[in-house]
């Protein structure tokens, strides 16, 4: 496998620096039948026949939960995505990974993967975080009150993985030192003291491997997620059960609301971590502690020093606008609403328009801000 990687080395020019890109050419692996933010069972079902797949449960509305198995190696890796139904980026990357592995079987010499691409198909269909019972599956690891939670736990118990990947999307509000958090990583805690045992250390070294490997591409856009311990979160529960578990959160990349560029970086993160697992070569724990912590510092639009009225009083200050994602005709529409007003000098906007010619407007939380954006030609 390492020989294969060496053959794939190609020289890229990025940020005026010359460096070696160790990844497979992305255009040759991208699953073009999946695109955009709205990914459901109906989107992945036509792809399943290319893989060894089975149905491992049904939701309360009788939608199937699919599992794909690939590889017969000795090291077992469990990966699940869309436990939150509206978080589809890591699912797209999983099918890119599967396409890559299908055409590069030598890569699986030491690996055996069990992949649940959409754990919460009802949430995916309705484009919502929770399942059809309005339960957040990532707060159900102890109670196992929902069928999706039990399906995942059964797969965890029966497959008995050596590593687990908990795959999510995060909102556009997260950033690191003024850059958007395109990826966030976390080796979840297994106790209240957030201590490091060999299991959590191994998960953190996986995160280190990704952080180090993606430095030349998005080094300043990788964050570390809050590691508060919550035993009802699945990652914390699996880490507590002694299986190194890594959380990957796909986030914002400039001008990429469909998250196709982010999807590419998630694919590279999969490649880096699976390569590390297959060859037992991980970066040091010290790199994990170098990953900066995520901060909630971004708005989709930040209007600086503008005039507005709030509750009838005229004001001048900054106004932050945030997109709401709305399912319309089987795709996702982005509708801006007012989110915050005042001194937002410590925050950033993914877009910060010139507002010199903007007239005063009324600020009201939850109100559509599209008229203001129209005025600014946005
Ligand atoms: Zn999530």
Short mmCIF file of N, CA and C in Angstrom, two decimals, residues 209-339:
data_model
loop_
_atom_site.label_atom_id
_atom_site.label_comp_id
_atom_site.label_asym_id
_atom_site.label_seq_id
_atom_site.Cartn_x
_atom_site.Cartn_y
_atom_site.Cartn_z
N UNK A 209 -2.98 12.44 13.23
CA UNK A 209 -2.57 12.00 11.90
C UNK A 209 -3.29 12.81 10.83
N UNK A 210 -4.60 13.02 11.04
CA UNK A 210 -5.39 13.81 10.07
C UNK A 210 -4.92 15.26 10.08
N UNK A 211 -4.76 15.81 11.27
CA UNK A 211 -4.34 17.22 11.40
C UNK A 211 -3.00 17.46 10.71
N UNK A 212 -2.08 16.55 10.95
CA UNK A 212 -0.75 16.70 10.35
C UNK A 212 -0.81 16.51 8.83
N UNK A 213 -1.55 15.50 8.41
CA UNK A 213 -1.61 15.18 6.97
C UNK A 213 -2.31 16.25 6.16
N UNK A 214 -3.23 16.99 6.78
CA UNK A 214 -3.98 18.01 6.02
C UNK A 214 -3.38 19.40 6.18
N UNK A 215 -2.26 19.51 6.90
CA UNK A 215 -1.64 20.82 7.09
C UNK A 215 -1.42 21.59 5.79
N UNK A 216 -0.86 20.96 4.75
CA UNK A 216 -0.59 21.74 3.53
C UNK A 216 -1.86 22.19 2.82
N UNK A 217 -2.98 21.56 3.10
CA UNK A 217 -4.22 21.88 2.38
C UNK A 217 -5.10 22.85 3.16
N UNK A 218 -5.42 22.51 4.40
CA UNK A 218 -6.33 23.35 5.21
C UNK A 218 -5.83 23.43 6.65
N UNK A 219 -4.52 23.62 6.80
CA UNK A 219 -3.92 23.60 8.13
C UNK A 219 -4.55 24.56 9.11
N UNK A 220 -4.97 25.73 8.63
CA UNK A 220 -5.53 26.74 9.54
C UNK A 220 -7.04 26.62 9.66
N UNK A 221 -7.61 25.58 9.09
CA UNK A 221 -9.07 25.43 9.11
C UNK A 221 -9.52 24.12 9.78
N UNK A 222 -8.68 23.62 10.68
CA UNK A 222 -9.03 22.39 11.41
C UNK A 222 -9.09 22.72 12.89
N UNK A 223 -10.21 22.40 13.51
CA UNK A 223 -10.41 22.71 14.92
C UNK A 223 -10.58 21.46 15.76
N UNK A 224 -10.52 21.68 17.06
CA UNK A 224 -10.77 20.58 18.01
C UNK A 224 -12.07 20.88 18.74
N UNK A 225 -12.93 19.89 18.77
CA UNK A 225 -14.26 20.09 19.36
C UNK A 225 -14.20 20.03 20.88
N UNK A 226 -15.16 20.65 21.52
CA UNK A 226 -15.31 20.63 22.97
C UNK A 226 -15.34 19.18 23.48
N UNK A 227 -14.52 18.87 24.50
CA UNK A 227 -14.43 17.47 24.95
C UNK A 227 -15.14 17.22 26.27
N UNK A 228 -16.14 18.06 26.60
CA UNK A 228 -16.94 17.77 27.81
C UNK A 228 -17.52 16.36 27.72
N UNK A 229 -17.47 15.65 28.85
CA UNK A 229 -17.90 14.26 28.86
C UNK A 229 -19.41 14.16 28.99
N UNK A 230 -20.04 13.42 28.12
CA UNK A 230 -21.47 13.15 28.21
C UNK A 230 -21.68 11.68 27.85
N UNK A 231 -21.89 10.84 28.86
CA UNK A 231 -21.98 9.39 28.59
C UNK A 231 -23.13 9.00 27.68
N UNK A 232 -24.09 9.93 27.48
CA UNK A 232 -25.21 9.64 26.58
C UNK A 232 -24.87 9.90 25.12
N UNK A 233 -23.69 10.52 24.86
CA UNK A 233 -23.23 10.70 23.48
C UNK A 233 -22.55 9.40 23.03
N UNK A 234 -22.79 9.03 21.81
CA UNK A 234 -22.34 7.72 21.34
C UNK A 234 -20.81 7.62 21.34
N UNK A 235 -20.14 8.68 20.90
CA UNK A 235 -18.68 8.64 20.87
C UNK A 235 -18.09 8.43 22.25
N UNK A 236 -18.63 9.14 23.23
CA UNK A 236 -18.16 8.99 24.62
C UNK A 236 -18.43 7.57 25.12
N UNK A 237 -19.60 7.04 24.75
CA UNK A 237 -19.98 5.69 25.21
C UNK A 237 -19.06 4.63 24.60
N UNK A 238 -18.76 4.75 23.32
CA UNK A 238 -17.90 3.76 22.67
C UNK A 238 -16.45 3.88 23.17
N UNK A 239 -16.03 5.13 23.40
CA UNK A 239 -14.68 5.34 23.97
C UNK A 239 -14.62 4.69 25.35
N UNK A 240 -15.68 4.87 26.14
CA UNK A 240 -15.74 4.26 27.48
C UNK A 240 -15.72 2.74 27.39
N UNK A 241 -16.25 2.19 26.29
CA UNK A 241 -16.28 0.73 26.12
C UNK A 241 -14.93 0.20 25.63
N UNK A 242 -13.96 1.09 25.45
CA UNK A 242 -12.60 0.64 25.13
C UNK A 242 -12.26 0.58 23.66
N UNK A 243 -13.08 1.19 22.80
CA UNK A 243 -12.78 1.22 21.37
C UNK A 243 -12.40 2.65 20.99
N UNK A 244 -11.17 2.86 20.50
CA UNK A 244 -10.78 4.21 20.10
C UNK A 244 -11.78 4.78 19.10
N UNK A 245 -12.39 5.89 19.45
CA UNK A 245 -13.48 6.47 18.65
C UNK A 245 -13.14 7.91 18.30
N UNK A 246 -13.27 8.20 17.02
CA UNK A 246 -12.94 9.54 16.54
C UNK A 246 -14.20 10.21 16.01
N UNK A 247 -14.42 11.45 16.42
CA UNK A 247 -15.50 12.27 15.88
C UNK A 247 -14.93 13.15 14.78
N UNK A 248 -15.55 13.12 13.61
CA UNK A 248 -15.18 14.05 12.54
C UNK A 248 -16.41 14.90 12.23
N UNK A 249 -16.23 16.20 12.27
CA UNK A 249 -17.30 17.14 11.94
C UNK A 249 -16.92 17.88 10.67
N UNK A 250 -17.73 17.71 9.63
CA UNK A 250 -17.52 18.44 8.38
C UNK A 250 -18.10 19.84 8.53
N UNK A 251 -17.33 20.86 8.16
CA UNK A 251 -17.79 22.23 8.36
C UNK A 251 -17.69 23.07 7.09
N UNK A 252 -17.58 24.38 7.31
CA UNK A 252 -17.67 25.31 6.18
C UNK A 252 -16.33 25.54 5.50
N UNK A 253 -16.39 25.60 4.18
CA UNK A 253 -15.26 26.04 3.36
C UNK A 253 -15.80 27.23 2.55
N UNK A 254 -14.98 28.28 2.35
CA UNK A 254 -15.51 29.49 1.70
C UNK A 254 -16.26 29.20 0.39
N UNK A 255 -17.43 29.81 0.27
CA UNK A 255 -18.28 29.71 -0.93
C UNK A 255 -18.69 28.28 -1.26
N UNK A 256 -18.77 27.42 -0.26
CA UNK A 256 -19.05 26.00 -0.52
C UNK A 256 -20.21 25.53 0.36
N UNK A 257 -21.38 26.16 0.18
CA UNK A 257 -22.51 25.78 1.04
C UNK A 257 -23.04 24.39 0.72
N UNK A 258 -22.76 23.88 -0.46
CA UNK A 258 -23.14 22.49 -0.75
C UNK A 258 -22.13 21.50 -0.20
N UNK A 259 -21.03 22.03 0.33
CA UNK A 259 -20.01 21.21 1.02
C UNK A 259 -19.39 20.14 0.11
N UNK A 260 -19.16 20.51 -1.14
CA UNK A 260 -18.48 19.58 -2.04
C UNK A 260 -16.96 19.65 -1.84
N UNK A 261 -16.45 20.83 -1.52
CA UNK A 261 -15.01 20.94 -1.24
C UNK A 261 -14.70 20.31 0.12
N UNK A 262 -15.55 20.60 1.09
CA UNK A 262 -15.37 19.98 2.41
C UNK A 262 -15.40 18.46 2.29
N UNK A 263 -16.32 17.98 1.45
CA UNK A 263 -16.44 16.53 1.22
C UNK A 263 -15.10 15.93 0.77
N UNK A 264 -14.40 16.67 -0.07
CA UNK A 264 -13.09 16.20 -0.55
C UNK A 264 -12.10 16.09 0.62
N UNK A 265 -12.09 17.07 1.50
CA UNK A 265 -11.16 17.03 2.63
C UNK A 265 -11.53 15.92 3.62
N UNK A 266 -12.84 15.66 3.75
CA UNK A 266 -13.25 14.54 4.61
C UNK A 266 -12.75 13.22 4.01
N UNK A 267 -12.85 13.10 2.69
CA UNK A 267 -12.32 11.89 2.03
C UNK A 267 -10.83 11.73 2.34
N UNK A 268 -10.08 12.82 2.25
CA UNK A 268 -8.64 12.75 2.57
C UNK A 268 -8.43 12.36 4.04
N UNK A 269 -9.31 12.86 4.91
CA UNK A 269 -9.21 12.49 6.33
C UNK A 269 -9.43 10.99 6.50
N UNK A 270 -10.38 10.42 5.76
CA UNK A 270 -10.60 8.97 5.82
C UNK A 270 -9.32 8.23 5.34
N UNK A 271 -8.78 8.70 4.23
CA UNK A 271 -7.59 8.03 3.66
C UNK A 271 -6.43 8.07 4.66
N UNK A 272 -6.22 9.25 5.25
CA UNK A 272 -5.11 9.39 6.21
C UNK A 272 -5.30 8.48 7.41
N UNK A 273 -6.53 8.43 7.93
CA UNK A 273 -6.72 7.65 9.15
C UNK A 273 -6.73 6.16 8.86
N UNK A 274 -7.32 5.74 7.75
CA UNK A 274 -7.32 4.29 7.44
C UNK A 274 -5.91 3.81 7.10
N UNK A 275 -5.14 4.67 6.44
CA UNK A 275 -3.75 4.32 6.14
C UNK A 275 -2.96 4.14 7.46
N UNK A 276 -3.21 5.05 8.41
CA UNK A 276 -2.53 4.94 9.71
C UNK A 276 -2.92 3.66 10.43
N UNK A 277 -4.21 3.34 10.39
CA UNK A 277 -4.69 2.13 11.07
C UNK A 277 -4.11 0.88 10.39
N UNK A 278 -4.12 0.87 9.06
CA UNK A 278 -3.65 -0.32 8.33
C UNK A 278 -2.16 -0.57 8.53
N UNK A 279 -1.41 0.50 8.73
CA UNK A 279 0.04 0.35 8.84
C UNK A 279 0.54 0.56 10.28
N UNK A 280 -0.40 0.76 11.20
CA UNK A 280 -0.05 1.01 12.62
C UNK A 280 0.99 2.12 12.76
N UNK A 281 0.81 3.18 12.00
CA UNK A 281 1.74 4.31 12.14
C UNK A 281 0.92 5.59 12.33
N UNK A 282 0.99 6.10 13.54
CA UNK A 282 0.17 7.26 13.92
C UNK A 282 1.05 8.43 14.32
N UNK A 283 0.53 9.63 14.13
CA UNK A 283 1.24 10.81 14.61
C UNK A 283 1.15 10.87 16.14
N UNK A 284 2.02 11.69 16.73
CA UNK A 284 2.11 11.75 18.19
C UNK A 284 0.90 12.44 18.81
N UNK A 285 0.63 12.09 20.05
CA UNK A 285 -0.44 12.73 20.81
C UNK A 285 -0.21 14.24 20.92
N UNK A 286 1.06 14.66 20.94
CA UNK A 286 1.35 16.09 21.12
C UNK A 286 0.71 16.93 20.01
N UNK A 287 0.60 16.37 18.80
CA UNK A 287 -0.03 17.13 17.72
C UNK A 287 -1.51 17.39 18.01
N UNK A 288 -2.13 16.43 18.71
CA UNK A 288 -3.56 16.59 19.02
C UNK A 288 -3.77 17.85 19.85
N UNK A 289 -2.87 18.06 20.80
CA UNK A 289 -3.02 19.23 21.68
C UNK A 289 -2.67 20.53 20.96
N UNK A 290 -2.07 20.42 19.79
CA UNK A 290 -1.80 21.63 19.00
C UNK A 290 -3.01 22.07 18.17
N UNK A 291 -4.00 21.18 18.04
CA UNK A 291 -5.18 21.56 17.25
C UNK A 291 -5.94 22.62 18.03
N UNK A 292 -6.16 23.80 17.44
CA UNK A 292 -6.84 24.86 18.19
C UNK A 292 -8.30 24.50 18.45
N UNK A 293 -8.83 24.98 19.58
CA UNK A 293 -10.22 24.71 19.89
C UNK A 293 -11.15 25.54 19.02
N UNK A 294 -12.23 24.91 18.59
CA UNK A 294 -13.29 25.61 17.86
C UNK A 294 -13.85 26.77 18.66
N UNK A 295 -14.21 27.82 17.96
CA UNK A 295 -14.95 28.90 18.63
C UNK A 295 -16.18 29.23 17.80
N UNK A 296 -17.24 29.70 18.50
CA UNK A 296 -18.44 30.13 17.77
C UNK A 296 -18.26 31.59 17.43
N UNK A 297 -17.65 31.87 16.30
CA UNK A 297 -17.26 33.25 15.98
C UNK A 297 -17.70 33.69 14.59
N UNK A 298 -18.47 32.88 13.87
CA UNK A 298 -18.81 33.23 12.49
C UNK A 298 -20.31 33.43 12.30
N UNK A 299 -20.62 34.37 11.42
CA UNK A 299 -21.95 34.47 10.84
C UNK A 299 -21.80 34.24 9.34
N UNK A 300 -22.90 33.87 8.69
CA UNK A 300 -22.82 33.72 7.24
C UNK A 300 -22.56 35.09 6.58
N UNK A 301 -23.23 36.13 7.13
CA UNK A 301 -22.97 37.50 6.68
C UNK A 301 -22.77 38.36 7.92
N UNK A 302 -21.79 39.23 7.86
CA UNK A 302 -21.62 40.19 8.95
C UNK A 302 -21.59 41.59 8.34
N UNK A 303 -22.58 42.40 8.75
CA UNK A 303 -22.68 43.78 8.26
C UNK A 303 -22.07 44.66 9.34
N UNK A 304 -20.99 45.33 9.01
CA UNK A 304 -20.28 46.11 10.03
C UNK A 304 -20.73 47.58 9.99
N UNK A 305 -20.97 48.09 11.20
CA UNK A 305 -21.25 49.52 11.39
C UNK A 305 -22.40 50.00 10.51
N UNK A 306 -23.57 49.43 10.75
CA UNK A 306 -24.75 49.80 9.97
C UNK A 306 -25.82 50.40 10.88
N UNK A 307 -26.77 51.10 10.27
CA UNK A 307 -27.88 51.69 11.04
C UNK A 307 -29.08 50.76 10.96
N UNK A 308 -29.73 50.59 12.11
CA UNK A 308 -30.93 49.75 12.11
C UNK A 308 -31.81 50.17 13.27
N UNK A 309 -33.06 49.77 13.22
CA UNK A 309 -33.95 49.99 14.36
C UNK A 309 -34.24 48.66 15.01
N UNK A 310 -34.21 48.68 16.35
CA UNK A 310 -34.53 47.46 17.10
C UNK A 310 -35.51 47.86 18.19
N UNK A 311 -36.67 47.22 18.21
CA UNK A 311 -37.73 47.56 19.16
C UNK A 311 -38.04 49.06 19.12
N UNK A 312 -38.04 49.62 17.93
CA UNK A 312 -38.42 51.02 17.74
C UNK A 312 -37.32 52.03 17.97
N UNK A 313 -36.17 51.60 18.47
CA UNK A 313 -35.11 52.58 18.72
C UNK A 313 -34.01 52.48 17.65
N UNK A 314 -33.57 53.65 17.23
CA UNK A 314 -32.55 53.72 16.18
C UNK A 314 -31.18 53.37 16.78
N UNK A 315 -30.42 52.54 16.09
CA UNK A 315 -29.11 52.13 16.59
C UNK A 315 -28.10 52.09 15.46
N UNK A 316 -26.83 52.04 15.88
CA UNK A 316 -25.77 51.82 14.90
C UNK A 316 -24.84 50.76 15.47
N UNK A 317 -24.48 49.80 14.69
CA UNK A 317 -23.62 48.71 15.17
C UNK A 317 -23.46 47.65 14.10
N UNK A 318 -23.07 46.46 14.53
CA UNK A 318 -22.87 45.35 13.60
C UNK A 318 -24.10 44.44 13.63
N UNK A 319 -24.37 43.82 12.50
CA UNK A 319 -25.50 42.89 12.42
C UNK A 319 -25.03 41.59 11.77
N UNK A 320 -25.31 40.47 12.45
CA UNK A 320 -24.95 39.16 11.91
C UNK A 320 -26.16 38.45 11.34
N UNK A 321 -26.00 37.87 10.16
CA UNK A 321 -27.08 37.14 9.50
C UNK A 321 -26.66 35.68 9.38
N UNK A 322 -27.61 34.81 9.59
CA UNK A 322 -27.30 33.38 9.53
C UNK A 322 -28.28 32.69 8.59
N UNK A 323 -27.78 31.76 7.81
CA UNK A 323 -28.68 31.00 6.93
C UNK A 323 -29.44 29.95 7.73
N UNK A 324 -30.72 29.81 7.37
CA UNK A 324 -31.46 28.63 7.78
C UNK A 324 -31.57 27.73 6.55
N UNK A 325 -31.42 26.42 6.78
CA UNK A 325 -31.49 25.47 5.67
C UNK A 325 -32.90 24.90 5.61
N UNK A 326 -33.55 25.08 4.47
CA UNK A 326 -34.95 24.69 4.35
C UNK A 326 -35.11 23.71 3.19
N UNK A 327 -35.78 22.59 3.47
CA UNK A 327 -36.04 21.60 2.42
C UNK A 327 -37.16 22.08 1.51
N UNK A 328 -36.83 22.24 0.23
CA UNK A 328 -37.83 22.70 -0.75
C UNK A 328 -37.64 21.91 -2.03
N UNK A 329 -38.69 21.21 -2.46
CA UNK A 329 -38.63 20.46 -3.73
C UNK A 329 -37.39 19.58 -3.82
N UNK A 330 -37.17 18.81 -2.78
CA UNK A 330 -36.06 17.83 -2.77
C UNK A 330 -34.67 18.45 -2.90
N UNK A 331 -34.56 19.71 -2.52
CA UNK A 331 -33.21 20.27 -2.37
C UNK A 331 -33.24 21.29 -1.23
N UNK A 332 -32.07 21.76 -0.86
CA UNK A 332 -31.98 22.63 0.31
C UNK A 332 -31.83 24.08 -0.13
N UNK A 333 -32.76 24.92 0.37
CA UNK A 333 -32.68 26.36 0.11
C UNK A 333 -32.05 27.02 1.34
N UNK A 334 -31.26 28.05 1.08
CA UNK A 334 -30.60 28.78 2.17
C UNK A 334 -31.29 30.13 2.33
N UNK A 335 -31.92 30.33 3.49
CA UNK A 335 -32.68 31.55 3.73
C UNK A 335 -32.05 32.30 4.90
N UNK A 336 -31.59 33.52 4.64
CA UNK A 336 -30.91 34.29 5.68
C UNK A 336 -31.91 34.91 6.64
N UNK A 337 -31.58 34.86 7.93
CA UNK A 337 -32.37 35.55 8.95
C UNK A 337 -31.42 36.36 9.82
N UNK A 338 -31.97 37.38 10.49
CA UNK A 338 -31.15 38.15 11.43
C UNK A 338 -30.81 37.28 12.64
N UNK A 339 -29.56 37.32 13.06
CA UNK A 339 -29.14 36.44 14.16
C UNK A 339 -28.65 37.21 15.38
#
